[in-house]
Amino acid sequence: MSLLKEVILQMFFVLIPFVLFNIYYRDKMRNFSQSFILVTSSISLFLAMTFSSSVVEGVIFDVRYVIMFFALVYGGVQTGLILLGEFVLYRLYLGGDGLFIALVISVFSFSVSLLMYRTYKATHRKTFFTILAGVLFSIIALTLTYFYLPHYFVKHLTYHLLVIPLPNILGIWILMSLFSTSVSDKEIFIKHAQNEKIETMSHVAASLAHEVRNPLTAVKGFLRLMQENPHDFTKSAQYMNICMDEIQRTEMILSEYLAISKPLTNRHEQVNVVELLKVMRAVMSPFAILHNVELEVRAPDISVIIMANPDEIKQVLVNFIKNAIEACTNVRKGRVFLSLVVEEGKAILIIKDNGVGMDEGQMKRLGSIYFSTKSSGTGLGLTYSYHVIHTIGGTVTVNSKPNVGTKFSIIFPYQE
């Protein structure tokens, strides 16, 4: 039972690079580096030698050659040589009767690793060469141990036939297989993410070109009319006003695209939603009056605190309120109602209007960068707003019916 524990312990040490890879690179958009292989292999080698297996003091066995072969394959010759140097120095420090034979074994085993690692990288029969490397390491260790310490070897024959081959063969196969699979999966993930990013960028570029081309085409047309009739000052002034409106619309579209492409900040601080709603009522009331829409805000008397970036939350509220008001522009007695309530540790902001409303298909597409219910909209405002809310741990739900109105419920994590 004691021997089995020692084998299992060595197997654990040999898997350290694989475990640390999956922890460290789990959420990163890059694969392993040479420095990562060096550091993790050094840790693995140090622990394997520190808690090595032994039946006679001074004669130790561990998975050092498995780790050095792994370092050669994934870190290169320089990494392998550094690990060899680490092994030699640490083995000299540990000392004991087995020091000389350990150094001799290391020379032969490292030479075999140098001969095999390039073949391993080039071949498609990786499993075969992996197991072959483990077998060769075991044969070298067993043969040289028997040659230099025959009485010791024969006396502890069962120990050597179990503790040396098993960790070498099984350990190198498990480590190389698992690490190779993880690296391949990471490469697929990175390529998929890059392709997805390129596809998104191409869609955004196409959408931006489409949105900007329309006002520019109008401006170009009216400028040509002004060029054809330079003496008609009345029409020229009219055309000039239209051009200015189209240019202003272009600026608005570009601003929205810049806002959605700008990364969200990590600055989170206490934001009193009640006070923010009062500010929003003052800011958005002139816009509501301009569109003949009544804007009403109802909030509790207590402070309702959330953790967020106040500027981002303010922009979110502007986007939602502006959309609600514009939805009521062509409705008789248009009304937008904001209500803030606190329920079960959550702050719920309800934004309700009696505007044109949406059907089921439109509600499902809300938040998409390419979708807007307005003829001149880009959908970027809600895309940005949804992103901000989700980033701080909030959610958005919507209920709407055509020609009846829309109700948004924004749920924020509440700081009591």
Tab-separated table of C-alpha atoms in Angstrom:
chain	number	residue	atom	x	y	z
A	1	MET	CA	0.000	0.000	0.000
A	2	SER	CA	2.922	2.294	0.777
A	3	LEU	CA	4.378	1.794	-2.710
A	4	LEU	CA	1.030	2.599	-4.318
A	5	LYS	CA	0.856	5.872	-2.369
A	6	GLU	CA	4.325	6.825	-3.593
A	7	VAL	CA	3.358	6.083	-7.204
A	8	ILE	CA	0.164	8.136	-6.900
A	9	LEU	CA	2.089	11.032	-5.343
A	10	GLN	CA	4.588	11.061	-8.218
A	11	MET	CA	1.692	10.946	-10.699
A	12	PHE	CA	0.231	14.027	-9.035
A	13	PHE	CA	3.517	15.928	-9.359
A	14	VAL	CA	3.850	15.042	-13.031
A	15	LEU	CA	0.397	16.538	-13.740
A	16	ILE	CA	1.198	19.945	-12.224
A	17	PRO	CA	1.912	21.658	-15.612
A	18	PHE	CA	-1.402	20.389	-16.996
A	19	VAL	CA	-3.386	21.524	-13.935
A	20	LEU	CA	-1.754	24.966	-13.827
A	21	PHE	CA	-2.293	25.430	-17.572
A	22	ASN	CA	-6.026	24.915	-17.216
A	23	ILE	CA	-6.166	27.278	-14.248
A	24	TYR	CA	-3.974	30.081	-15.587
A	25	TYR	CA	-5.017	30.087	-19.259
A	26	ARG	CA	-8.681	29.248	-18.740
A	27	ASP	CA	-9.995	32.765	-19.519
A	28	LYS	CA	-7.044	34.048	-21.533
A	29	MET	CA	-7.006	34.600	-25.272
A	30	ARG	CA	-3.558	33.107	-25.714
A	31	ASN	CA	-1.835	29.746	-25.412
A	32	PHE	CA	1.085	28.635	-23.254
A	33	SER	CA	4.470	30.365	-23.372
A	34	GLN	CA	8.009	29.059	-22.960
A	35	SER	CA	8.305	30.815	-19.593
A	36	PHE	CA	5.112	29.090	-18.409
A	37	ILE	CA	6.541	25.673	-19.332
A	38	LEU	CA	9.799	26.501	-17.559
A	39	VAL	CA	8.146	27.696	-14.336
A	40	THR	CA	5.575	24.903	-14.047
A	41	SER	CA	8.082	22.192	-14.979
A	42	SER	CA	10.556	23.571	-12.431
A	43	ILE	CA	7.889	23.441	-9.723
A	44	SER	CA	6.943	19.907	-10.747
A	45	LEU	CA	10.571	18.753	-10.806
A	46	PHE	CA	11.354	20.311	-7.427
A	47	LEU	CA	8.338	18.721	-5.722
A	48	ALA	CA	8.920	15.328	-7.366
A	49	MET	CA	12.537	15.263	-6.130
A	50	THR	CA	11.670	16.645	-2.679
A	51	PHE	CA	9.021	13.974	-2.069
A	52	SER	CA	10.743	11.236	-4.060
A	53	SER	CA	10.362	7.516	-3.519
A	54	SER	CA	13.090	5.572	-1.706
A	55	VAL	CA	13.727	2.307	0.167
A	56	VAL	CA	17.304	3.129	1.061
A	57	GLU	CA	18.390	6.561	2.223
A	58	GLY	CA	20.300	8.416	-0.487
A	59	VAL	CA	18.924	6.355	-3.412
A	60	ILE	CA	15.819	8.110	-4.737
A	61	PHE	CA	13.485	7.699	-7.723
A	62	ASP	CA	10.964	10.141	-9.177
A	63	VAL	CA	9.459	11.354	-12.468
A	64	ARG	CA	12.249	13.825	-13.277
A	65	TYR	CA	12.876	12.437	-16.791
A	66	VAL	CA	9.196	12.592	-17.694
A	67	ILE	CA	9.141	16.256	-16.710
A	68	MET	CA	12.338	17.047	-18.618
A	69	PHE	CA	10.997	15.334	-21.765
A	70	PHE	CA	7.785	17.336	-21.462
A	71	ALA	CA	9.805	20.558	-21.067
A	72	LEU	CA	11.846	19.736	-24.166
A	73	VAL	CA	8.761	19.102	-26.303
A	74	TYR	CA	6.818	22.203	-25.266
A	75	GLY	CA	9.576	24.561	-24.112
A	76	GLY	CA	12.490	23.747	-26.403
A	77	VAL	CA	16.105	22.762	-25.805
A	78	GLN	CA	16.899	25.830	-23.706
A	79	THR	CA	14.097	25.008	-21.261
A	80	GLY	CA	15.211	21.370	-21.104
A	81	LEU	CA	18.810	22.369	-20.346
A	82	ILE	CA	17.692	24.717	-17.575
A	83	LEU	CA	15.685	21.899	-15.985
A	84	LEU	CA	18.660	19.567	-16.316
A	85	GLY	CA	20.763	22.152	-14.499
A	86	GLU	CA	18.099	22.449	-11.799
A	87	PHE	CA	18.089	18.679	-11.375
A	88	VAL	CA	21.890	18.424	-11.122
A	89	LEU	CA	22.182	21.225	-8.562
A	90	TYR	CA	19.312	19.939	-6.434
A	91	ARG	CA	20.552	16.345	-6.642
A	92	LEU	CA	24.034	17.475	-5.509
A	93	TYR	CA	22.334	19.229	-2.606
A	94	LEU	CA	20.380	16.102	-1.641
A	95	GLY	CA	23.506	13.919	-1.878
A	96	GLY	CA	23.460	10.288	-0.721
A	97	ASP	CA	24.820	6.990	-2.022
A	98	GLY	CA	22.780	7.202	-5.194
A	99	LEU	CA	24.205	10.561	-6.301
A	100	PHE	CA	26.681	9.214	-8.858
A	101	ILE	CA	24.291	6.734	-10.439
A	102	ALA	CA	21.580	9.441	-10.596
A	103	LEU	CA	23.911	11.726	-12.561
A	104	VAL	CA	24.880	8.893	-14.927
A	105	ILE	CA	21.197	8.010	-15.522
A	106	SER	CA	20.415	11.678	-16.175
A	107	VAL	CA	23.096	11.858	-18.889
A	108	PHE	CA	21.693	8.837	-20.755
A	109	SER	CA	18.029	9.762	-20.240
A	110	PHE	CA	18.482	13.383	-21.308
A	111	SER	CA	20.389	12.254	-24.394
A	112	VAL	CA	17.491	9.958	-25.302
A	113	SER	CA	15.069	12.868	-24.741
A	114	LEU	CA	17.073	15.084	-27.099
A	115	LEU	CA	17.011	12.386	-29.775
A	116	MET	CA	13.284	11.705	-29.415
A	117	TYR	CA	11.628	15.061	-28.843
A	118	ARG	CA	11.997	16.335	-32.434
A	119	THR	CA	10.686	13.017	-33.747
A	120	TYR	CA	7.769	13.250	-31.334
A	121	LYS	CA	6.837	16.743	-32.596
A	122	ALA	CA	7.016	15.666	-36.246
A	123	THR	CA	5.257	12.304	-36.065
A	124	HIS	CA	1.537	11.556	-36.071
A	125	ARG	CA	2.115	8.484	-33.869
A	126	LYS	CA	2.499	10.566	-30.738
A	127	THR	CA	1.023	8.006	-28.354
A	128	PHE	CA	3.499	5.357	-29.524
A	129	PHE	CA	6.522	7.629	-29.109
A	130	THR	CA	5.256	8.891	-25.769
A	131	ILE	CA	5.017	5.377	-24.325
A	132	LEU	CA	8.328	4.456	-25.990
A	133	ALA	CA	10.022	7.363	-24.210
A	134	GLY	CA	8.620	6.187	-20.869
A	135	VAL	CA	9.809	2.633	-21.544
A	136	LEU	CA	13.308	3.815	-22.482
A	137	PHE	CA	13.575	5.978	-19.356
A	138	SER	CA	12.588	2.976	-17.241
A	139	ILE	CA	15.033	0.611	-18.987
A	140	ILE	CA	17.913	3.071	-18.581
A	141	ALA	CA	17.174	3.605	-14.883
A	142	LEU	CA	16.730	-0.120	-14.150
A	143	THR	CA	19.777	-1.227	-16.161
A	144	LEU	CA	22.205	1.314	-14.727
A	145	THR	CA	20.912	0.830	-11.177
A	146	TYR	CA	21.459	-2.915	-11.498
A	147	PHE	CA	24.899	-2.387	-13.048
A	148	TYR	CA	26.168	-0.097	-10.270
A	149	LEU	CA	24.147	-1.423	-7.310
A	150	PRO	CA	23.346	-5.081	-8.075
A	151	HIS	CA	22.861	-6.279	-4.473
A	152	TYR	CA	20.610	-3.358	-3.623
A	153	PHE	CA	18.636	-3.874	-6.853
A	154	VAL	CA	18.032	-7.604	-6.318
A	155	LYS	CA	17.124	-7.140	-2.667
A	156	HIS	CA	14.386	-4.628	-3.593
A	157	LEU	CA	13.414	-6.120	-6.962
A	158	THR	CA	9.626	-5.714	-6.548
A	159	TYR	CA	10.042	-2.071	-5.609
A	160	HIS	CA	12.129	-1.294	-8.695
A	161	LEU	CA	9.894	-3.178	-11.107
A	162	LEU	CA	6.885	-1.241	-9.824
A	163	VAL	CA	7.992	2.226	-8.719
A	164	ILE	CA	10.299	2.995	-11.648
A	165	PRO	CA	8.369	1.807	-14.770
A	166	LEU	CA	4.834	2.642	-13.666
A	167	PRO	CA	5.232	6.405	-12.993
A	168	ASN	CA	7.479	6.799	-16.035
A	169	ILE	CA	5.279	5.026	-18.583
A	170	LEU	CA	1.878	5.956	-17.173
A	171	GLY	CA	2.964	9.447	-16.098
A	172	ILE	CA	4.448	10.486	-19.429
A	173	TRP	CA	1.436	9.126	-21.348
A	174	ILE	CA	-1.127	10.922	-19.152
A	175	LEU	CA	0.790	14.224	-19.025
A	176	MET	CA	1.564	14.433	-22.744
A	177	SER	CA	-1.924	13.325	-23.786
A	178	LEU	CA	-3.814	15.646	-21.458
A	179	PHE	CA	-1.588	18.655	-22.099
A	180	SER	CA	-1.692	18.123	-25.865
A	181	THR	CA	-5.492	17.948	-25.783
A	182	SER	CA	-5.742	21.101	-23.661
A	183	VAL	CA	-3.395	23.003	-25.975
A	184	SER	CA	-5.369	21.899	-29.041
A	185	ASP	CA	-8.658	22.895	-27.424
A	186	LYS	CA	-7.208	26.295	-26.507
A	187	GLU	CA	-6.050	26.843	-30.098
A	188	ILE	CA	-9.518	25.991	-31.412
A	189	PHE	CA	-11.071	28.360	-28.862
A	190	ILE	CA	-8.714	31.205	-29.833
A	191	LYS	CA	-9.337	30.702	-33.566
A	192	HIS	CA	-13.083	30.591	-33.010
A	193	ALA	CA	-12.967	33.777	-30.921
A	194	GLN	CA	-10.809	35.531	-33.530
A	195	ASN	CA	-13.107	34.474	-36.368
A	196	GLU	CA	-16.106	35.599	-34.361
A	197	LYS	CA	-14.416	38.941	-33.684
A	198	ILE	CA	-13.554	39.411	-37.369
A	199	GLU	CA	-17.114	38.510	-38.357
A	200	THR	CA	-18.519	40.976	-35.824
A	201	MET	CA	-16.147	43.701	-37.037
A	202	SER	CA	-17.179	43.104	-40.644
A	203	HIS	CA	-20.867	43.312	-39.688
A	204	VAL	CA	-20.268	46.508	-37.715
A	205	ALA	CA	-18.259	48.015	-40.572
A	206	ALA	CA	-20.999	47.129	-43.065
A	207	SER	CA	-23.664	48.512	-40.750
A	208	LEU	CA	-21.691	51.722	-40.165
A	209	ALA	CA	-21.094	52.193	-43.901
A	210	HIS	CA	-24.799	51.699	-44.571
A	211	GLU	CA	-25.893	54.112	-41.836
A	212	VAL	CA	-23.430	56.851	-42.836
A	213	ARG	CA	-23.957	56.489	-46.582
A	214	ASN	CA	-27.625	57.501	-46.387
A	215	PRO	CA	-27.133	61.023	-44.941
A	216	LEU	CA	-24.005	61.560	-47.048
A	217	THR	CA	-25.953	60.660	-50.192
A	218	ALA	CA	-28.609	63.227	-49.219
A	219	VAL	CA	-25.985	65.895	-48.571
A	220	LYS	CA	-24.305	65.152	-51.902
A	221	GLY	CA	-27.640	65.431	-53.736
A	222	PHE	CA	-28.596	68.771	-52.221
A	223	LEU	CA	-25.128	70.213	-52.767
A	224	ARG	CA	-25.412	69.263	-56.430
A	225	LEU	CA	-28.787	71.030	-56.619
A	226	MET	CA	-27.211	74.122	-55.061
A	227	GLN	CA	-24.401	73.897	-57.616
A	228	GLU	CA	-26.885	73.737	-60.502
A	229	ASN	CA	-28.906	76.726	-59.200
A	230	PRO	CA	-26.364	78.941	-57.418
A	231	HIS	CA	-28.541	82.085	-57.735
A	232	ASP	CA	-31.660	80.604	-56.092
A	233	PHE	CA	-30.808	81.752	-52.560
A	234	THR	CA	-34.149	80.721	-51.067
A	235	LYS	CA	-33.787	77.094	-52.123
A	236	SER	CA	-30.074	77.139	-51.343
A	237	ALA	CA	-30.832	78.154	-47.756
A	238	GLN	CA	-33.451	75.400	-47.528
A	239	TYR	CA	-31.025	72.833	-48.944
A	240	MET	CA	-28.320	74.069	-46.573
A	241	ASN	CA	-30.562	73.465	-43.555
A	242	ILE	CA	-31.316	69.945	-44.766
A	243	CYS	CA	-27.593	69.288	-45.262
A	244	MET	CA	-26.837	70.513	-41.745
A	245	ASP	CA	-29.516	68.177	-40.350
A	246	GLU	CA	-28.052	65.234	-42.257
A	247	ILE	CA	-24.524	66.068	-41.085
A	248	GLN	CA	-25.790	66.272	-37.507
A	249	ARG	CA	-27.428	62.885	-37.990
A	250	THR	CA	-24.116	61.481	-39.252
A	251	GLU	CA	-22.349	62.832	-36.156
A	252	MET	CA	-24.958	61.170	-33.956
A	253	ILE	CA	-24.470	57.807	-35.709
A	254	LEU	CA	-20.679	58.012	-35.359
A	255	SER	CA	-21.007	58.955	-31.683
A	256	GLU	CA	-23.205	55.930	-31.051
A	257	TYR	CA	-20.715	53.615	-32.741
A	258	LEU	CA	-17.842	55.112	-30.750
A	259	ALA	CA	-19.810	54.651	-27.507
A	260	ILE	CA	-20.508	50.980	-28.198
A	261	SER	CA	-16.871	50.286	-29.168
A	262	LYS	CA	-15.450	52.013	-26.091
A	263	PRO	CA	-14.596	49.446	-23.392
A	264	LEU	CA	-16.525	49.732	-20.140
A	265	THR	CA	-14.542	51.039	-17.188
A	266	ASN	CA	-13.836	49.052	-14.050
A	267	ARG	CA	-14.684	52.055	-11.859
A	268	HIS	CA	-17.566	51.021	-9.632
A	269	GLU	CA	-18.839	53.230	-6.868
A	270	GLN	CA	-22.019	53.765	-4.901
A	271	VAL	CA	-24.769	55.257	-7.057
A	272	ASN	CA	-28.005	56.479	-5.522
A	273	VAL	CA	-30.607	55.584	-8.152
A	274	VAL	CA	-33.237	57.812	-6.495
A	275	GLU	CA	-31.058	60.917	-6.864
A	276	LEU	CA	-30.089	59.890	-10.376
A	277	LEU	CA	-33.752	59.606	-11.380
A	278	LYS	CA	-34.371	63.151	-10.129
A	279	VAL	CA	-31.514	64.370	-12.273
A	280	MET	CA	-32.845	62.438	-15.272
A	281	ARG	CA	-36.294	63.951	-14.822
A	282	ALA	CA	-34.782	67.447	-15.003
A	283	VAL	CA	-32.563	66.568	-17.966
A	284	MET	CA	-35.152	64.709	-20.068
A	285	SER	CA	-38.232	66.851	-19.320
A	286	PRO	CA	-37.445	69.412	-22.077
A	287	PHE	CA	-37.038	66.552	-24.579
A	288	ALA	CA	-40.397	65.091	-23.458
A	289	ILE	CA	-42.145	68.475	-23.729
A	290	LEU	CA	-40.688	68.959	-27.217
A	291	HIS	CA	-42.384	65.690	-28.255
A	292	ASN	CA	-45.639	66.446	-26.391
A	293	VAL	CA	-45.089	63.561	-24.011
A	294	GLU	CA	-45.747	63.590	-20.268
A	295	LEU	CA	-42.795	62.338	-18.212
A	296	GLU	CA	-43.518	61.101	-14.685
A	297	VAL	CA	-41.010	59.700	-12.167
A	298	ARG	CA	-41.923	57.938	-8.948
A	299	ALA	CA	-39.249	56.798	-6.478
A	300	PRO	CA	-39.122	55.852	-2.774
A	301	ASP	CA	-38.051	58.353	-0.133
A	302	ILE	CA	-35.122	56.184	0.963
A	303	SER	CA	-31.759	55.938	-0.790
A	304	VAL	CA	-31.405	53.029	-3.211
A	305	ILE	CA	-27.708	52.270	-3.710
A	306	ILE	CA	-26.170	50.182	-6.486
A	307	MET	CA	-22.495	49.625	-7.336
A	308	ALA	CA	-21.782	50.927	-10.835
A	309	ASN	CA	-20.124	53.623	-12.903
A	310	PRO	CA	-22.446	56.657	-12.514
A	311	ASP	CA	-21.671	58.002	-16.001
A	312	GLU	CA	-22.515	54.681	-17.635
A	313	ILE	CA	-25.754	54.288	-15.662
A	314	LYS	CA	-26.738	57.852	-16.543
A	315	GLN	CA	-26.222	57.090	-20.233
A	316	VAL	CA	-28.280	53.898	-19.857
A	317	LEU	CA	-31.200	55.857	-18.392
A	318	VAL	CA	-30.932	58.501	-21.124
A	319	ASN	CA	-31.121	55.770	-23.785
A	320	PHE	CA	-34.171	54.064	-22.273
A	321	ILE	CA	-36.062	57.282	-21.508
A	322	LYS	CA	-35.280	58.783	-24.928
A	323	ASN	CA	-36.520	55.640	-26.692
A	324	ALA	CA	-39.708	55.608	-24.583
A	325	ILE	CA	-40.445	59.269	-25.354
A	326	GLU	CA	-39.830	58.812	-29.083
A	327	ALA	CA	-42.151	55.789	-29.070
A	328	CYS	CA	-44.964	58.103	-27.840
A	329	THR	CA	-44.354	60.944	-30.309
A	330	ASN	CA	-47.246	60.054	-32.626
A	331	VAL	CA	-49.549	58.873	-29.829
A	332	ARG	CA	-52.341	61.051	-28.460
A	333	LYS	CA	-51.600	61.909	-24.821
A	334	GLY	CA	-48.254	60.187	-24.835
A	335	ARG	CA	-46.968	59.273	-21.402
A	336	VAL	CA	-43.737	57.816	-20.016
A	337	PHE	CA	-43.756	56.572	-16.441
A	338	LEU	CA	-40.682	55.629	-14.379
A	339	SER	CA	-41.040	53.745	-11.119
A	340	LEU	CA	-38.354	52.473	-8.740
A	341	VAL	CA	-39.112	49.749	-6.206
A	342	VAL	CA	-37.013	47.559	-3.905
A	343	GLU	CA	-37.963	43.891	-3.608
A	344	GLU	CA	-36.032	40.974	-2.076
A	345	GLY	CA	-32.630	42.634	-2.203
A	346	LYS	CA	-33.059	43.951	-5.750
A	347	ALA	CA	-33.693	47.444	-7.098
A	348	ILE	CA	-36.227	47.276	-9.926
A	349	LEU	CA	-36.598	50.238	-12.284
A	350	ILE	CA	-39.730	50.113	-14.428
A	351	ILE	CA	-39.891	52.276	-17.569
A	352	LYS	CA	-43.366	52.178	-19.049
A	353	ASP	CA	-44.834	54.027	-22.039
A	354	ASN	CA	-48.084	53.988	-24.015
A	355	GLY	CA	-46.340	54.294	-27.372
A	356	VAL	CA	-46.368	52.267	-30.557
A	357	GLY	CA	-45.237	49.070	-28.836
A	358	MET	CA	-43.563	46.017	-30.365
A	359	ASP	CA	-44.484	42.551	-31.514
A	360	GLU	CA	-42.887	39.279	-30.364
A	361	GLY	CA	-40.250	39.257	-33.086
A	362	GLN	CA	-39.146	42.806	-32.360
A	363	MET	CA	-38.802	42.132	-28.626
A	364	LYS	CA	-36.530	39.139	-29.280
A	365	ARG	CA	-34.180	41.285	-31.370
A	366	LEU	CA	-33.873	44.105	-28.834
A	367	GLY	CA	-30.266	44.858	-27.947
A	368	SER	CA	-28.932	43.697	-31.316
A	369	ILE	CA	-26.483	46.100	-32.888
A	370	TYR	CA	-28.333	45.857	-36.205
A	371	PHE	CA	-31.886	46.272	-34.987
A	372	SER	CA	-33.968	49.336	-34.179
A	373	THR	CA	-37.713	49.949	-34.222
A	374	LYS	CA	-37.025	53.509	-35.415
A	375	SER	CA	-36.488	54.175	-39.120
A	376	SER	CA	-33.414	56.303	-38.389
A	377	GLY	CA	-32.081	54.225	-35.483
A	378	THR	CA	-29.042	51.938	-35.314
A	379	GLY	CA	-29.932	49.903	-32.223
A	380	LEU	CA	-26.622	50.883	-30.628
A	381	GLY	CA	-28.166	52.696	-27.670
A	382	LEU	CA	-29.901	49.599	-26.331
A	383	THR	CA	-26.932	47.385	-27.197
A	384	TYR	CA	-24.724	49.585	-25.035
A	385	SER	CA	-27.348	49.747	-22.270
A	386	TYR	CA	-27.842	45.972	-22.141
A	387	HIS	CA	-24.067	45.497	-21.975
A	388	VAL	CA	-23.673	47.931	-19.067
A	389	ILE	CA	-26.529	46.373	-17.101
A	390	HIS	CA	-25.284	42.808	-17.598
A	391	THR	CA	-21.734	43.824	-16.655
A	392	ILE	CA	-22.823	44.975	-13.186
A	393	GLY	CA	-24.885	41.818	-12.654
A	394	GLY	CA	-28.273	43.221	-13.645
A	395	THR	CA	-30.959	41.960	-16.017
A	396	VAL	CA	-33.501	43.481	-18.397
A	397	THR	CA	-36.965	42.156	-19.192
A	398	VAL	CA	-39.462	43.637	-21.629
A	399	ASN	CA	-43.211	43.312	-22.179
A	400	SER	CA	-44.861	45.026	-25.113
A	401	LYS	CA	-47.865	44.950	-27.407
A	402	PRO	CA	-48.316	46.812	-30.698
A	403	ASN	CA	-50.281	50.071	-30.299
A	404	VAL	CA	-50.562	49.495	-26.537
A	405	GLY	CA	-47.128	50.326	-25.165
A	406	THR	CA	-43.914	48.893	-23.739
A	407	LYS	CA	-42.700	48.104	-20.253
A	408	PHE	CA	-38.998	47.635	-19.466
A	409	SER	CA	-37.974	46.215	-16.089
A	410	ILE	CA	-34.319	46.804	-15.221
A	411	ILE	CA	-33.171	44.795	-12.193
A	412	PHE	CA	-30.039	45.998	-10.390
A	413	PRO	CA	-28.208	44.213	-7.539
A	414	TYR	CA	-29.181	46.280	-4.494
A	415	GLN	CA	-26.618	47.363	-1.868
A	416	GLU	CA	-28.482	47.539	1.467
